[in-house]
GROMACS .gro file of C-alpha atoms in nm:
model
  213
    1UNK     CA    1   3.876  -1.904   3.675
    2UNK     CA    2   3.764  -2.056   3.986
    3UNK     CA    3   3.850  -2.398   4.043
    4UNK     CA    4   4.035  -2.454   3.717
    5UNK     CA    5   4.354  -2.593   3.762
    6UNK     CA    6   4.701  -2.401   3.771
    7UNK     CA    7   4.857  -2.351   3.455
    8UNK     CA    8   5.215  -2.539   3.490
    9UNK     CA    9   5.578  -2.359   3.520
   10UNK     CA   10   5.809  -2.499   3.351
   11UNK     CA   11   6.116  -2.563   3.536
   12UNK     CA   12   6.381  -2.405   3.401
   13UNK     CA   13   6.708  -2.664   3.425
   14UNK     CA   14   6.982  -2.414   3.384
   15UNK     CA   15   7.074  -2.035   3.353
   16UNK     CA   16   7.326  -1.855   3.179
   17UNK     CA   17   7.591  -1.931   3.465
   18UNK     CA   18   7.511  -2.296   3.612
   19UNK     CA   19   7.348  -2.625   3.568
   20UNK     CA   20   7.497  -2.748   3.247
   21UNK     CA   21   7.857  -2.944   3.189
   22UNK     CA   22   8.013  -3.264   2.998
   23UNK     CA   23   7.867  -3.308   2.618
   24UNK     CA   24   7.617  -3.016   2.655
   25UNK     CA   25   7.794  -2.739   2.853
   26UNK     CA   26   7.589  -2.443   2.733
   27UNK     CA   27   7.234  -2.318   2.837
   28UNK     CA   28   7.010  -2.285   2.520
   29UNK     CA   29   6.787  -1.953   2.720
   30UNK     CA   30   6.572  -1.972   2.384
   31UNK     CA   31   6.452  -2.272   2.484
   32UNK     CA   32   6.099  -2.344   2.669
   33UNK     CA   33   6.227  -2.424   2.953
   34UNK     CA   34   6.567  -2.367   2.891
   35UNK     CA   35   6.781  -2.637   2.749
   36UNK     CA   36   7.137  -2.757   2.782
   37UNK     CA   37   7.270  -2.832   2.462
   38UNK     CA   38   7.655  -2.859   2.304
   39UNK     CA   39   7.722  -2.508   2.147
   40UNK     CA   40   7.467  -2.237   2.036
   41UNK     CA   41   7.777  -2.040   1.853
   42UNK     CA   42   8.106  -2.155   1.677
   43UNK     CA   43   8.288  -1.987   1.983
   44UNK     CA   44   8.152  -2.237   2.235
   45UNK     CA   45   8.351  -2.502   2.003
   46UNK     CA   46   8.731  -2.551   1.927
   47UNK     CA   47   9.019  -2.807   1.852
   48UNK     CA   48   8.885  -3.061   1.554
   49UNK     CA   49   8.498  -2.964   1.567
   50UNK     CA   50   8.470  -2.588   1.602
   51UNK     CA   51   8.186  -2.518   1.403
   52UNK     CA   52   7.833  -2.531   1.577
   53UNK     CA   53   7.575  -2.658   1.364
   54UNK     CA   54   7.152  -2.627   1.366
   55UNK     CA   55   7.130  -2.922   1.615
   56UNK     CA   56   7.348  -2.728   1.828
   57UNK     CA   57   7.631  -2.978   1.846
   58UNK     CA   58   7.981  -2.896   1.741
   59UNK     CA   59   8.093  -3.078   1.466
   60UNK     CA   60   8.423  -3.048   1.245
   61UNK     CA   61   8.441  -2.859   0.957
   62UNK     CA   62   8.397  -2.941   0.595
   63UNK     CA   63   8.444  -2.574   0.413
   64UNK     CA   64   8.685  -2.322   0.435
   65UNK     CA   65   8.414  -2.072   0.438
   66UNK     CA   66   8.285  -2.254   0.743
   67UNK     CA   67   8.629  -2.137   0.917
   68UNK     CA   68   8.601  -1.739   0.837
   69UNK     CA   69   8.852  -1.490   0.685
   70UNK     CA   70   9.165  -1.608   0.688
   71UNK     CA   71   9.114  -1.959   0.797
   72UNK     CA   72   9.097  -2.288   0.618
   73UNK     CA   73   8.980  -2.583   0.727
   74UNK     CA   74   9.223  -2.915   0.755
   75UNK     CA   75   9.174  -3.250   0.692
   76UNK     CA   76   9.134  -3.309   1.085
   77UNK     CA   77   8.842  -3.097   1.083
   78UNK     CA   78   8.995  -2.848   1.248
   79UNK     CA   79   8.982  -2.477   1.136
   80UNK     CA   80   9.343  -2.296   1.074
   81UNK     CA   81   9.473  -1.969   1.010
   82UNK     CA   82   9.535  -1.950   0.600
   83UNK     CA   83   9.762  -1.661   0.583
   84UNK     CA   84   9.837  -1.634   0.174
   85UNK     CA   85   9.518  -1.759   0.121
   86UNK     CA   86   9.610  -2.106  -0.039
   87UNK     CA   87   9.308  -2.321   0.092
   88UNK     CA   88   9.629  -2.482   0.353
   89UNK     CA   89   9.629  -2.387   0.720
   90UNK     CA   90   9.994  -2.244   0.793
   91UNK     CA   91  10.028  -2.567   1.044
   92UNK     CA   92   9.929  -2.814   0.738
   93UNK     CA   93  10.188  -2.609   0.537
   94UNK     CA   94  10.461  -2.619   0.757
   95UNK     CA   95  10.437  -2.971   0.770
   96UNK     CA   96  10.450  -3.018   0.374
   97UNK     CA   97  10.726  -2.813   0.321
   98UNK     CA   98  10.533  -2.549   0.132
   99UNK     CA   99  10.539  -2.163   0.198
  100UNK     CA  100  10.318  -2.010   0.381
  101UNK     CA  101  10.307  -1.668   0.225
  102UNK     CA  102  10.309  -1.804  -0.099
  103UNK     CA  103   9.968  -1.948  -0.207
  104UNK     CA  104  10.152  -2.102  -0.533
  105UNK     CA  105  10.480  -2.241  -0.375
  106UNK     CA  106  10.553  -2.401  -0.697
  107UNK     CA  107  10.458  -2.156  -0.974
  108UNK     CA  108  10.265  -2.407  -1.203
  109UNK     CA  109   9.900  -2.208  -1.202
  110UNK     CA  110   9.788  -2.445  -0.868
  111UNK     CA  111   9.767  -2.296  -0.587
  112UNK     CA  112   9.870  -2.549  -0.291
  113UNK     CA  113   9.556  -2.579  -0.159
  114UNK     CA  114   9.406  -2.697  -0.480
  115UNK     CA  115   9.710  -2.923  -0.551
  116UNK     CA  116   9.618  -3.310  -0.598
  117UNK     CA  117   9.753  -3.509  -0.356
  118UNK     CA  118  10.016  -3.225  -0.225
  119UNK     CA  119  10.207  -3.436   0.043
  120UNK     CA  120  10.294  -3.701  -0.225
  121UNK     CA  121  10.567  -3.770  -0.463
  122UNK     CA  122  10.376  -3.869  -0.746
  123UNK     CA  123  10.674  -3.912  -1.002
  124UNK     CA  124  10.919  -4.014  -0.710
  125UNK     CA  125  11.176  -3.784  -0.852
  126UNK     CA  126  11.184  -3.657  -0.472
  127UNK     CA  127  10.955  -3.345  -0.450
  128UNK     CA  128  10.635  -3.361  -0.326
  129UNK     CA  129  10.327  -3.261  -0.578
  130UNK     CA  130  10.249  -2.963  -0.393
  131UNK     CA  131  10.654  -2.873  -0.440
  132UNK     CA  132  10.668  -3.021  -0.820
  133UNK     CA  133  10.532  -2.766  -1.128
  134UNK     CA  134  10.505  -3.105  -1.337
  135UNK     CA  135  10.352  -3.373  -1.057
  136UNK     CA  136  10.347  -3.676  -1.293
  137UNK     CA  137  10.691  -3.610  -1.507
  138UNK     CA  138  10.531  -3.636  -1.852
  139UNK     CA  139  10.616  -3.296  -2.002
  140UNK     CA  140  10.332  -3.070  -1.907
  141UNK     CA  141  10.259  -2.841  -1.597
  142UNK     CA  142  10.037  -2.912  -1.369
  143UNK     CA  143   9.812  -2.638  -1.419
  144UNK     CA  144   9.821  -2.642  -1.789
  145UNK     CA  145   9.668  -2.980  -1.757
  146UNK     CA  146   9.382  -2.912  -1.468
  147UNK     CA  147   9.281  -2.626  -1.706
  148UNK     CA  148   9.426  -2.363  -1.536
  149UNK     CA  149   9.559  -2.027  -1.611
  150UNK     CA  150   9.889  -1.849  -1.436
  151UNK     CA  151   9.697  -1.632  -1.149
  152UNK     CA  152   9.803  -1.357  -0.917
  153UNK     CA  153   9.973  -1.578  -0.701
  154UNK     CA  154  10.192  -1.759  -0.974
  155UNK     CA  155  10.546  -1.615  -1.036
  156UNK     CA  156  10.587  -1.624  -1.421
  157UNK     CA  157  10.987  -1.579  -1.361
  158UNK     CA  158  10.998  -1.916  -1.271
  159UNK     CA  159  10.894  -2.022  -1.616
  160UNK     CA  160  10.697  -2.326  -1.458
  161UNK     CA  161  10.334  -2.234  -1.562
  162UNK     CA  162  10.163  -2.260  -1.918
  163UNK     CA  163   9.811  -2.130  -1.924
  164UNK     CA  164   9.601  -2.387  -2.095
  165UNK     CA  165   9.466  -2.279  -2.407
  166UNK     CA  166   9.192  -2.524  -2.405
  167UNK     CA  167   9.012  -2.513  -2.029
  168UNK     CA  168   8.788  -2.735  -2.130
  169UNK     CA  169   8.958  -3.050  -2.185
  170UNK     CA  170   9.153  -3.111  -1.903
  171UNK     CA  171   9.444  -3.448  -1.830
  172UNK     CA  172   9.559  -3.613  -1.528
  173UNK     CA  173   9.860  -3.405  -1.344
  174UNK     CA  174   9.945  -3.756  -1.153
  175UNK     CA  175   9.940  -3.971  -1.458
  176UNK     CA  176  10.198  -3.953  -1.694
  177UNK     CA  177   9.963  -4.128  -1.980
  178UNK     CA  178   9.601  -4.042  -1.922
  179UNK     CA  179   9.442  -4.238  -2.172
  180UNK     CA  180   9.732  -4.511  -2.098
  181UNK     CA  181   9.733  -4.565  -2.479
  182UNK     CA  182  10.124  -4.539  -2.497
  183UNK     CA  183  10.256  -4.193  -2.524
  184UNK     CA  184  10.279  -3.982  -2.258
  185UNK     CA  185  10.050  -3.664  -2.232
  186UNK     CA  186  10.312  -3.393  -2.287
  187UNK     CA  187  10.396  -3.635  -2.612
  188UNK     CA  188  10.067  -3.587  -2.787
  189UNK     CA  189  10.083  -3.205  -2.718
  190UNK     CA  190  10.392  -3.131  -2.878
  191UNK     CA  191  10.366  -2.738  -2.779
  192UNK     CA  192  10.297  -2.833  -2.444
  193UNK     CA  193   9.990  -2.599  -2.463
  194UNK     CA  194   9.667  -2.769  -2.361
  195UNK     CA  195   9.499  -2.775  -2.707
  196UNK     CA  196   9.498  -3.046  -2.923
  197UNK     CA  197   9.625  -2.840  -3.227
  198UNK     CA  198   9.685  -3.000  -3.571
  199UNK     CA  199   9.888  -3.293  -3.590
  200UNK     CA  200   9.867  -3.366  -3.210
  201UNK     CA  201   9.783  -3.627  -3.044
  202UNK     CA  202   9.448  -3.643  -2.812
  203UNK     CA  203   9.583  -3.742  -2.511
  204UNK     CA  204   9.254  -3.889  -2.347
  205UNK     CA  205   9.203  -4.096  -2.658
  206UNK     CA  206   9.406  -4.386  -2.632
  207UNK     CA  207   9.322  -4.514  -3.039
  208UNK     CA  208   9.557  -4.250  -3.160
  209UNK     CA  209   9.889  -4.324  -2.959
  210UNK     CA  210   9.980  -4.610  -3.175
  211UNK     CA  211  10.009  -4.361  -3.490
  212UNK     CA  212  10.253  -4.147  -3.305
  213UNK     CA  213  10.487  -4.455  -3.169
   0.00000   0.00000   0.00000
């Protein structure tokens, strides 16, 4: 009314087309007033943090799912194109070695995304684990001993995949002797099939090696 004093404006510090650059480049118009800020989508970010997050600030990614179809996101924190699928950007496969229309290069029930340690030569018999159905050289495949069954993407003609007939108990593909008691894992399961069947070792119990010696 009369006399009372004017309600404030709020001054608005940047539009759709100016007033914003460096760290915060984009003008948040939700905003009261309006709000520089670092990203209000992921296509305002790129290179190793594309993915805007709820503080508006683009940050690097952490998912795959973060990424979209047919992405994956690397260990840089950048977000790839992932064209079998695998969990590897093609550039992170290119650089292993590994194919990138193949989302089991090696045929052992892992696919290469999922592979431990898939740039290194576990058993140093000169092929990466990502390359290498058996990563530790003790008689079983890896994905017979991560619990794993031959998928889509595994190419039984190779012959280097055993689905595990026990999921549920699961060794370690980069140690030859998981229990360290002695024998190696593919030792104590004699059939190579994942289940401790009778007269087999357990091979994440170490008590029982020295019977089998």
């Amino acid at each position: 009314g009369p006399g009372s004093p004017a309600t404030p404006v709020p001054v608005e510090i940047c539009d759709a087309v100016s007033g914003c650059s460096g760290a915060t480049p984009v003008c948040d118009e939700t905003a009261t007033p309006n709000a520089c800020v670092g990203c209000l989508t992921n296509q305002n970010c790129s290179g190793n943090t594309p993915i805007c997050d709820a503080a508006k600030t683009c940050v690097a990614c952490t998912t795959d799912a973060q990424c979209g179809a047919a992405q994956a996101c690397e260990i840089t924190g950048a977000c790839g194109p992932d064209g079998d699928g695998d969990g590897l950007t093609d550039g992170e496969e290119d650089g292993l070695g590994t194919d990138k229309t193949d989302a089991d290069t090696d045929d052992d029930g892992v696919i290469d995304g999922q592979e431990p340690s898939p740039g290194v030569d576990s058993d140093g018999d000169g092929l990466i684990n990502a390359l290498d159905a058996d990563s530790d050289n003790d008689g079983l495949f890896d994905g017979t001993e991560l619990g794993a069954a031959c998928g889509p993407a595994t190419d039984l003609s190779k012959k280097s995949c055993t689905p595990d007939a026990d999921p549920a108990t699961t060794t370690d593909p980069l140690e030859a002797d998981t229990d360290k008691g002695g024998k190696s894992d593919g030792s104590e399961d004699a059939n190579r099939d994942g289940k401790i069947d009778t007269g087999e070792g357990d091979p994440k119990n170490p008590a029982d090696d020295a019977a089998q010696l």
